[in-house]
Amino acid sequence: MIKREEIKGWNILIVDDEPDSLEVARRVLNYHEASVTVASGGREAWEVALRETPNLILTDLSMPEFDGWQLLFQVRENPNTKLIPVIALTAHAMKGDQERALSAGFDGYVTKPMSPVSLVDDILNILSVKGATSKG
Amino acid sequence: MCDEGSRLQELMIETNGNSKKPSTLDELSAAQAELVEATRVANTRAERLQTLVTVSQSRDLPLKEQIERVLQAVIDTIGADIGIVSKIEQETDTYTVMYHVAPEGALHDGQTFQFKRTYCERTLAADDVLAVAHVAQSEMNEHPAYQDFKLETYIGVPLTVDDQLYGTLNFSSPTPHANPFNDADRDFVRIMGDWVSRAIERENARIKLEAQNVELKRAMALAKEANRLKGEFLATMSHELRTPLNAVIGFAEIMMNGMGGEIDTDAKFMVGRIHDNSQRLLNLINDVLDMAKIEARRIEINYDAVNIKTFVSSIQNEMSALATKNEVKFEVKVADDLPEDVLLDEQHLRRVIVNLLSNAFKFTTEGTITLDIAKLRADKWTVKVRDTGPGIPAHQQQVIFEPFRQVDGSSKRAYAGTGLGLSISQELVRAMEGFIAVDSELGKGATFTVTLPLRTKVDKPEPAKVDA
């Protein structure tokens, strides 16, 4: 497995209420030498986003209480966070969610379960299409 | 009425002296008395007719009010103090006042009496109108009801509701009736009894209908709720089953790819087995849930204009790993006369084609697998998957579309798979308004043909739900 240098040193925030899903993503991104902050809910994620201004946010959509849609709204509303790319993690079967995510203003979506092998390529594809590969 | 009228006319003619002259004063006064009586009878008839009209106009009122009006009207016209509609249960010797009109405080609805100690016992025995104008002077003066209530006037009729004896309509007074009851009185009470019976029947029918409506509404709500719960259950099961399995697959992939540190070859092999088996289990779960969704009619078809060439080449890419692994030639043909963009449900059609190709690769060890996409007619196109595998004997060609079945019966399971792929494919194709057919001979490979309606953007149908 070749390390992808493009995301080396990035600070990436991953938000998911399933701990194992977080752990898989964290290990993959760590392997590619990104630093990862995890949050198990939208509220916690929003606090991290404000405090750390990560280079990228990967968030699950459906979470109890404060969900991914709400997180995107908060991030886009605040001048300090509004430029952070936000990628939705959508369940494979929920085709409607993917379309809704794009029209809601997510930079793109990665289907869950995330593939450890292609996760970084998927992220880079989304960001290059969006032209938002800036580092913080 | 007619008779009385003509008699009246006769009398008037008589008194006017145009016919035979009254010979004496006595005769004259007798004729006058006759005239008064005839007028009274005529008036009574007119009054009763008016009562019938009034009563028949009260059908929109609650039953209790309708019946009380009837009772009051009869009391007024016939001359009585008490009017009752009773319900009678002979087995328990019970007479229940269902509706009544009586002097204040004399009776109340729901009040019961011993049936055998009421005059109505005689009415039922007579099975017709029973009328007694002066009980004390009749043979009924021995009746226990006379001892109990001292009612001198009684006229009652049995009520038959829905072909069953219901009770009686009866009128009574503690005083004797002014005149003996005549046939007109009996007819009148009989008619009113009929009217009351029909009114109770209507009410029973209304109550029954209302209960049926309530029951129907309840059943519909239940069915709707059951369907909703089924859908919710499917969604939950889908999530709850896939989530842990996805974690297993994710960690296995990390280890297999050395992203979690180096592991030795043997460990790598074992992690590979964990991964492949988990993946197989996940596929099985996906198939079973899809089948359940199809059975719950929860598959939604979403048509989009899709570039056929792009669509096919993405499928080709998806299958390329299998093709290289199996050392079988994989050919893809797309006819030139097909429109560039075709309306289709990309997700579902991809599923069908990938499934057919996977089957072809699974069963074919040498030769060629062809994906052939062509226009059949102006309004139809076909997707053919051809292989050079062992073929399917004719008698098995229907069986393979049934859930959980494979050629050679379900027991052998020589080839991995859930046996759901073709069932799901068939249901999906049907949902997309097409059909799927197999053409095969033992030892000569098999061709699966999916025929679909050919549509472009112009006649895009509304997203449809499966209703197969």
Coordinates of C-alpha atoms in Angstrom, one line a residue, chain A residues 64-136:
Chain A
P64 CA -29.1 11.4 17.1
E65 CA -29.8 15.0 18.2
F66 CA -27.2 17.2 16.3
D67 CA -26.9 15.6 12.8
G68 CA -24.6 16.0 9.8
W69 CA -27.1 18.4 8.1
Q70 CA -27.1 20.7 11.1
L71 CA -23.3 20.5 11.3
L72 CA -23.0 21.6 7.7
F73 CA -25.4 24.5 8.3
Q74 CA -23.4 25.7 11.4
V75 CA -20.1 25.4 9.5
R76 CA -21.4 27.4 6.5
E77 CA -23.0 30.0 8.7
N78 CA -19.8 31.0 10.6
P79 CA -17.2 33.1 8.7
N80 CA -14.4 31.3 10.5
T81 CA -15.4 27.9 9.3
K82 CA -17.4 28.5 6.1
L83 CA -14.6 27.6 3.8
I84 CA -13.8 24.2 5.3
P85 CA -14.7 21.5 2.8
V86 CA -17.3 19.2 4.3
I87 CA -17.8 15.7 2.8
A88 CA -20.9 13.6 3.7
L89 CA -20.6 10.0 4.6
T90 CA -23.8 8.4 3.2
A91 CA -25.1 4.9 3.6
H92 CA -24.7 2.9 0.4
A93 CA -28.3 2.3 -0.2
M94 CA -29.5 5.8 0.5
K95 CA -29.4 7.2 -3.1
G96 CA -31.7 10.1 -2.2
D97 CA -29.3 11.2 0.6
Q98 CA -26.5 11.6 -1.9
E99 CA -28.4 13.9 -4.1
R100 CA -29.8 15.8 -1.2
A101 CA -26.3 16.2 0.3
L102 CA -25.0 17.8 -2.9
S103 CA -27.8 20.2 -3.1
A104 CA -27.5 21.1 0.6
G105 CA -24.0 22.3 0.0
F106 CA -21.7 19.4 0.9
D107 CA -18.6 19.4 -1.2
G108 CA -19.2 15.7 -2.1
Y109 CA -20.1 12.4 -0.5
V110 CA -18.3 9.2 0.3
T111 CA -20.5 6.1 0.6
K112 CA -20.4 4.1 3.7
P113 CA -18.8 1.7 4.5
M114 CA -15.7 3.6 3.6
S115 CA -13.2 1.6 1.6
P116 CA -9.8 1.8 3.4
V117 CA -8.1 1.3 0.0
S118 CA -9.8 4.1 -1.9
L119 CA -10.8 6.5 0.9
V120 CA -8.0 9.0 0.3
D121 CA -8.5 8.8 -3.5
D122 CA -12.2 9.4 -3.1
I123 CA -11.5 12.5 -0.9
L124 CA -8.9 13.9 -3.3
N125 CA -11.2 13.4 -6.2
I126 CA -14.0 15.4 -4.5
L127 CA -11.6 18.1 -3.5
S128 CA -9.9 18.5 -6.9
V129 CA -13.3 18.7 -8.6
K130 CA -14.3 21.4 -6.2
G131 CA -10.8 23.0 -6.6
A132 CA -10.5 23.2 -2.9
T133 CA -7.2 21.5 -2.1
S134 CA -5.8 24.3 0.0
K135 CA -4.0 23.4 3.1
G136 CA -4.5 25.2 6.4

